[in-house]
Every structure is written in structure tokens, then in C-alpha cells.
Amino acid sequence: MRSSVRAFGIGIFIAGASFAIYEQLMPTEKVKNEAHYIEQIEQYESKIVELEKQLTGASVEGKKGQSDQTEGSPATKDSSANESSTTSTDEHNGEIVTATIYIYENVTLYSIGQQVEDEGIIENGRELELFLAKPEYSRSIQKGAFDLRSDMTIEQIAKVLTGKKIN
């Protein structure tokens, strides 16, 4: 009886050792999957480069078309394109951007930072999110509509959103 148990134990040990050696020497599904994912990433990167080239070509054609429109009749420009170019011009020329930010109940700090960034008040909404995460600000964010300007510091914006006095 003891010899059969011992033989069974040795058999289990040999089987485990065989599997371990097999895993080390033979490529596993994990390696195959990694190679597949790497191949997909390379394909996506090449598609991105291709699309960027197409986009660059389209923007060059668009600029030519805009200059033709500008010379012929300035009233034919699309109003939404005109608004977006005004916003970007304001940011690049150093002009102050003003916007109203709306904060509702149970809004996340991320969405506040994203909203302020989207309005062009600050360049990185993540900075505001991290600043508002401080206990002295996160506990006292107010609901409502807030007028913010791009010449305000992150601390000033946080004070406006929490109802604290700005020095």
C-alpha cells in the first residue's frame, strides 16, 4: 500500500515537473496573444498615420477653399467654424475668455475640471480637479452658475466655485 501511494506521489511530481518544463520551453497562448495585440497596434498606428495624412491634405484644401471664399464673399462662411476660430484666436492672442460654468448636485470634480477646460478657461482641467480635491475645497463646492475668466488662477476659480472670498 505504501509503495503504491509513493509511486502515485512520484507520478504527480513528475507530471507537475513536465508541465513546468513544457511551459518554459513552449510558447504559450499568452505569448501568442501578445504577438497578436502587438500586430494589431502596429496596424492601428499605420491607419492613424494614413488618416493624419488625409486630414492634413483635407485641411490644406479647406484653407484654399476658405481663402477663395474670403476673397469672393465673406458672408458665406459657416457660423460654427467662425465661432470656433474666434475662441482659438482669443486663446492664442492672449485675450481673456469668459464663460459661465454650471454645477449641479452630485457633480464630479472631473466633470467640473473638464467643463472649465472645454470652455477655454484653463488649459488642463486635471489641475483644477486635483486642486478642488483638497478637503478645504471639496467639502464646500456650491451648486449654481459661475462666471469664470481665463485670467483667473486655479485658486481663484476654486474660491469662486466654493463661495470663498477672493483676495
C-alpha atoms as a printed R data frame, in Angstrom:
    type eleno elety resid chain resno       x      y       z
1   ATOM     1    CA   MET     A     1   0.000  0.000   0.000
2   ATOM     2    CA   ARG     A     2   2.767  2.414   0.918
3   ATOM     3    CA   SER     A     3   4.656  1.739  -2.262
4   ATOM     4    CA   SER     A     4   1.589  2.459  -4.396
5   ATOM     5    CA   VAL     A     5   0.995  5.776  -2.585
6   ATOM     6    CA   ARG     A     6   4.681  6.609  -3.002
7   ATOM     7    CA   ALA     A     7   4.525  5.714  -6.683
8   ATOM     8    CA   PHE     A     8   1.411  7.859  -7.081
9   ATOM     9    CA   GLY     A     9   3.167 10.810  -5.380
10  ATOM    10    CA   ILE     A    10   6.213 10.421  -7.600
11  ATOM    11    CA   GLY     A    11   3.944 10.275 -10.651
12  ATOM    12    CA   ILE     A    12   2.206 13.518  -9.625
13  ATOM    13    CA   PHE     A    13   5.601 15.179  -9.055
14  ATOM    14    CA   ILE     A    14   6.877 14.080 -12.469
15  ATOM    15    CA   ALA     A    15   3.672 15.279 -14.159
16  ATOM    16    CA   GLY     A    16   3.963 18.704 -12.470
17  ATOM    17    CA   ALA     A    17   7.609 18.993 -13.411
18  ATOM    18    CA   SER     A    18   6.751 18.043 -17.006
19  ATOM    19    CA   PHE     A    19   4.114 20.788 -17.203
20  ATOM    20    CA   ALA     A    20   6.529 23.342 -15.748
21  ATOM    21    CA   ILE     A    21   9.214 22.437 -18.289
22  ATOM    22    CA   TYR     A    22   6.673 22.497 -21.109
23  ATOM    23    CA   GLU     A    23   5.515 26.000 -20.057
24  ATOM    24    CA   GLN     A    24   9.117 27.235 -20.062
25  ATOM    25    CA   LEU     A    25  10.113 25.739 -23.403
26  ATOM    26    CA   MET     A    26   6.956 26.010 -25.487
27  ATOM    27    CA   PRO     A    27   5.245 29.274 -26.418
28  ATOM    28    CA   THR     A    28   2.013 29.699 -24.529
29  ATOM    29    CA   GLU     A    29  -1.250 31.289 -25.541
30  ATOM    30    CA   LYS     A    30  -0.203 34.391 -23.619
31  ATOM    31    CA   VAL     A    31   2.801 34.902 -25.887
32  ATOM    32    CA   LYS     A    32   0.648 34.269 -28.950
33  ATOM    33    CA   ASN     A    33  -1.938 36.778 -27.714
34  ATOM    34    CA   GLU     A    34   0.747 39.389 -27.021
35  ATOM    35    CA   ALA     A    35   2.095 38.961 -30.543
36  ATOM    36    CA   HIS     A    36  -1.439 39.314 -31.906
37  ATOM    37    CA   TYR     A    37  -2.019 42.512 -29.890
38  ATOM    38    CA   ILE     A    38   1.311 43.965 -30.982
39  ATOM    39    CA   GLU     A    39   0.375 43.259 -34.595
40  ATOM    40    CA   GLN     A    40  -2.996 44.976 -34.098
41  ATOM    41    CA   ILE     A    41  -1.331 48.005 -32.525
42  ATOM    42    CA   GLU     A    42   1.035 48.305 -35.479
43  ATOM    43    CA   GLN     A    43  -1.923 48.131 -37.873
44  ATOM    44    CA   TYR     A    44  -3.782 50.816 -35.923
45  ATOM    45    CA   GLU     A    45  -0.708 53.041 -35.832
46  ATOM    46    CA   SER     A    46  -0.318 52.764 -39.596
47  ATOM    47    CA   LYS     A    47  -4.013 53.632 -40.023
48  ATOM    48    CA   ILE     A    48  -3.558 56.656 -37.761
49  ATOM    49    CA   VAL     A    49  -0.631 57.874 -39.850
50  ATOM    50    CA   GLU     A    50  -2.687 57.347 -43.002
51  ATOM    51    CA   LEU     A    51  -5.670 59.252 -41.577
52  ATOM    52    CA   GLU     A    52  -3.411 62.091 -40.384
53  ATOM    53    CA   LYS     A    53  -2.083 62.420 -43.919
54  ATOM    54    CA   GLN     A    54  -5.634 62.554 -45.257
55  ATOM    55    CA   LEU     A    55  -6.598 65.108 -42.622
56  ATOM    56    CA   THR     A    56  -3.598 67.273 -43.449
57  ATOM    57    CA   GLY     A    57  -4.478 67.108 -47.131
58  ATOM    58    CA   ALA     A    58  -8.102 67.994 -46.371
59  ATOM    59    CA   SER     A    59  -7.124 70.928 -44.146
60  ATOM    60    CA   VAL     A    60  -4.816 72.293 -46.861
61  ATOM    61    CA   GLU     A    61  -7.676 72.026 -49.367
62  ATOM    62    CA   GLY     A    62 -10.032 73.573 -46.809
63  ATOM    63    CA   LYS     A    63  -7.705 76.538 -46.295
64  ATOM    64    CA   LYS     A    64  -7.518 77.056 -50.045
65  ATOM    65    CA   GLY     A    65 -11.323 76.933 -50.176
66  ATOM    66    CA   GLN     A    66 -11.638 79.368 -47.278
67  ATOM    67    CA   SER     A    67  -9.253 81.842 -48.857
68  ATOM    68    CA   ASP     A    68 -11.259 81.624 -52.082
69  ATOM    69    CA   GLN     A    69 -14.478 82.212 -50.111
70  ATOM    70    CA   THR     A    70 -12.956 85.078 -48.178
71  ATOM    71    CA   GLU     A    71 -11.907 86.838 -51.340
72  ATOM    72    CA   GLY     A    72 -15.273 86.264 -53.053
73  ATOM    73    CA   SER     A    73 -17.882 86.683 -50.324
74  ATOM    74    CA   PRO     A    74 -17.110 86.756 -46.602
75  ATOM    75    CA   ALA     A    75 -20.744 86.225 -45.635
76  ATOM    76    CA   THR     A    76 -20.673 82.612 -46.888
77  ATOM    77    CA   LYS     A    77 -18.518 81.325 -44.022
78  ATOM    78    CA   ASP     A    78 -20.082 78.775 -41.691
79  ATOM    79    CA   SER     A    79 -21.047 80.395 -38.383
80  ATOM    80    CA   SER     A    80 -19.928 77.434 -36.254
81  ATOM    81    CA   ALA     A    81 -16.488 77.489 -37.853
82  ATOM    82    CA   ASN     A    82 -16.370 81.210 -37.234
83  ATOM    83    CA   GLU     A    83 -17.174 80.750 -33.532
84  ATOM    84    CA   SER     A    84 -14.516 78.100 -33.015
85  ATOM    85    CA   SER     A    85 -11.877 80.149 -34.775
86  ATOM    86    CA   THR     A    86 -12.744 83.135 -32.609
87  ATOM    87    CA   THR     A    87 -12.277 81.059 -29.475
88  ATOM    88    CA   SER     A    88  -8.916 79.715 -30.572
89  ATOM    89    CA   THR     A    89  -7.827 83.183 -31.689
90  ATOM    90    CA   ASP     A    90  -8.802 84.575 -28.297
91  ATOM    91    CA   GLU     A    91  -6.710 81.966 -26.517
92  ATOM    92    CA   HIS     A    92  -3.668 82.468 -28.725
93  ATOM    93    CA   ASN     A    93  -3.763 86.270 -28.779
94  ATOM    94    CA   GLY     A    94  -3.808 86.458 -25.001
95  ATOM    95    CA   GLU     A    95  -7.349 87.839 -24.844
96  ATOM    96    CA   ILE     A    96  -9.434 86.914 -21.829
97  ATOM    97    CA   VAL     A    97 -12.049 84.204 -22.303
98  ATOM    98    CA   THR     A    98 -15.172 84.458 -20.142
99  ATOM    99    CA   ALA     A    99 -17.645 81.624 -19.643
100 ATOM   100    CA   THR     A   100 -20.405 80.532 -17.308
101 ATOM   101    CA   ILE     A   101 -19.898 77.171 -15.636
102 ATOM   102    CA   TYR     A   102 -22.906 75.268 -14.290
103 ATOM   103    CA   ILE     A   103 -22.510 72.980 -11.288
104 ATOM   104    CA   TYR     A   104 -25.326 70.652 -10.336
105 ATOM   105    CA   GLU     A   105 -25.849 68.385  -7.332
106 ATOM   106    CA   ASN     A   106 -23.559 65.310  -7.170
107 ATOM   107    CA   VAL     A   107 -21.304 66.548  -9.974
108 ATOM   108    CA   THR     A   108 -17.815 65.023 -10.023
109 ATOM   109    CA   LEU     A   109 -14.615 67.021  -9.716
110 ATOM   110    CA   TYR     A   110 -13.528 65.537 -13.029
111 ATOM   111    CA   SER     A   111 -16.576 66.921 -14.831
112 ATOM   112    CA   ILE     A   112 -16.023 70.365 -13.289
113 ATOM   113    CA   GLY     A   113 -12.404 70.398 -14.473
114 ATOM   114    CA   GLN     A   114 -13.417 69.120 -17.905
115 ATOM   115    CA   GLN     A   115 -16.152 71.736 -18.257
116 ATOM   116    CA   VAL     A   116 -13.760 74.563 -17.349
117 ATOM   117    CA   GLU     A   117 -11.171 73.190 -19.785
118 ATOM   118    CA   ASP     A   118 -13.742 72.800 -22.567
119 ATOM   119    CA   GLU     A   119 -14.806 76.420 -22.145
120 ATOM   120    CA   GLY     A   120 -11.179 77.534 -22.622
121 ATOM   121    CA   ILE     A   121 -10.808 79.000 -19.137
122 ATOM   122    CA   ILE     A   122  -7.824 76.790 -18.284
123 ATOM   123    CA   GLU     A   123  -5.602 74.576 -20.384
124 ATOM   124    CA   ASN     A   124  -5.635 71.499 -18.133
125 ATOM   125    CA   GLY     A   125  -8.831 70.593 -16.291
126 ATOM   126    CA   ARG     A   126  -6.973 67.901 -14.353
127 ATOM   127    CA   GLU     A   127  -5.098 70.604 -12.423
128 ATOM   128    CA   LEU     A   128  -8.361 72.152 -11.257
129 ATOM   129    CA   GLU     A   129  -9.726 68.713 -10.400
130 ATOM   130    CA   LEU     A   130  -6.709 67.954  -8.202
131 ATOM   131    CA   PHE     A   131  -6.870 71.395  -6.572
132 ATOM   132    CA   LEU     A   132 -10.575 71.004  -5.802
133 ATOM   133    CA   ALA     A   133  -9.861 67.588  -4.266
134 ATOM   134    CA   LYS     A   134  -8.245 69.319  -1.277
135 ATOM   135    CA   PRO     A   135 -10.516 68.967   1.760
136 ATOM   136    CA   GLU     A   136 -10.940 72.729   2.245
137 ATOM   137    CA   TYR     A   137 -12.444 72.994  -1.253
138 ATOM   138    CA   SER     A   138 -14.067 69.608  -1.948
139 ATOM   139    CA   ARG     A   139 -16.403 69.914   1.028
140 ATOM   140    CA   SER     A   140 -17.743 73.334   0.071
141 ATOM   141    CA   ILE     A   141 -18.321 73.335  -3.707
142 ATOM   142    CA   GLN     A   142 -21.554 75.223  -4.374
143 ATOM   143    CA   LYS     A   143 -24.319 74.444  -6.849
144 ATOM   144    CA   GLY     A   144 -25.201 77.089  -9.403
145 ATOM   145    CA   ALA     A   145 -23.873 79.153 -12.296
146 ATOM   146    CA   PHE     A   146 -20.424 80.720 -12.003
147 ATOM   147    CA   ASP     A   147 -18.835 83.288 -14.297
148 ATOM   148    CA   LEU     A   148 -15.149 82.473 -14.786
149 ATOM   149    CA   ARG     A   149 -12.382 84.155 -16.785
150 ATOM   150    CA   SER     A   150  -9.200 82.795 -18.288
151 ATOM   151    CA   ASP     A   151  -7.083 85.338 -16.388
152 ATOM   152    CA   MET     A   152  -8.080 83.757 -13.052
153 ATOM   153    CA   THR     A   153  -5.708 81.419 -11.211
154 ATOM   154    CA   ILE     A   154  -6.755 77.906 -10.265
155 ATOM   155    CA   GLU     A   155  -7.049 79.021  -6.647
156 ATOM   156    CA   GLN     A   156  -9.285 81.957  -7.612
157 ATOM   157    CA   ILE     A   157 -11.501 79.637  -9.664
158 ATOM   158    CA   ALA     A   158 -11.715 77.223  -6.721
159 ATOM   159    CA   LYS     A   159 -12.686 80.070  -4.391
160 ATOM   160    CA   VAL     A   160 -15.412 81.211  -6.776
161 ATOM   161    CA   LEU     A   161 -16.798 77.665  -7.012
162 ATOM   162    CA   THR     A   162 -16.796 77.274  -3.214
163 ATOM   163    CA   GLY     A   163 -18.139 80.735  -2.393
164 ATOM   164    CA   LYS     A   164 -14.987 81.776  -0.521
165 ATOM   165    CA   LYS     A   165 -13.682 85.331  -0.705
166 ATOM   166    CA   ILE     A   166 -11.071 86.066  -3.362
167 ATOM   167    CA   ASN     A   167  -8.104 88.031  -2.029
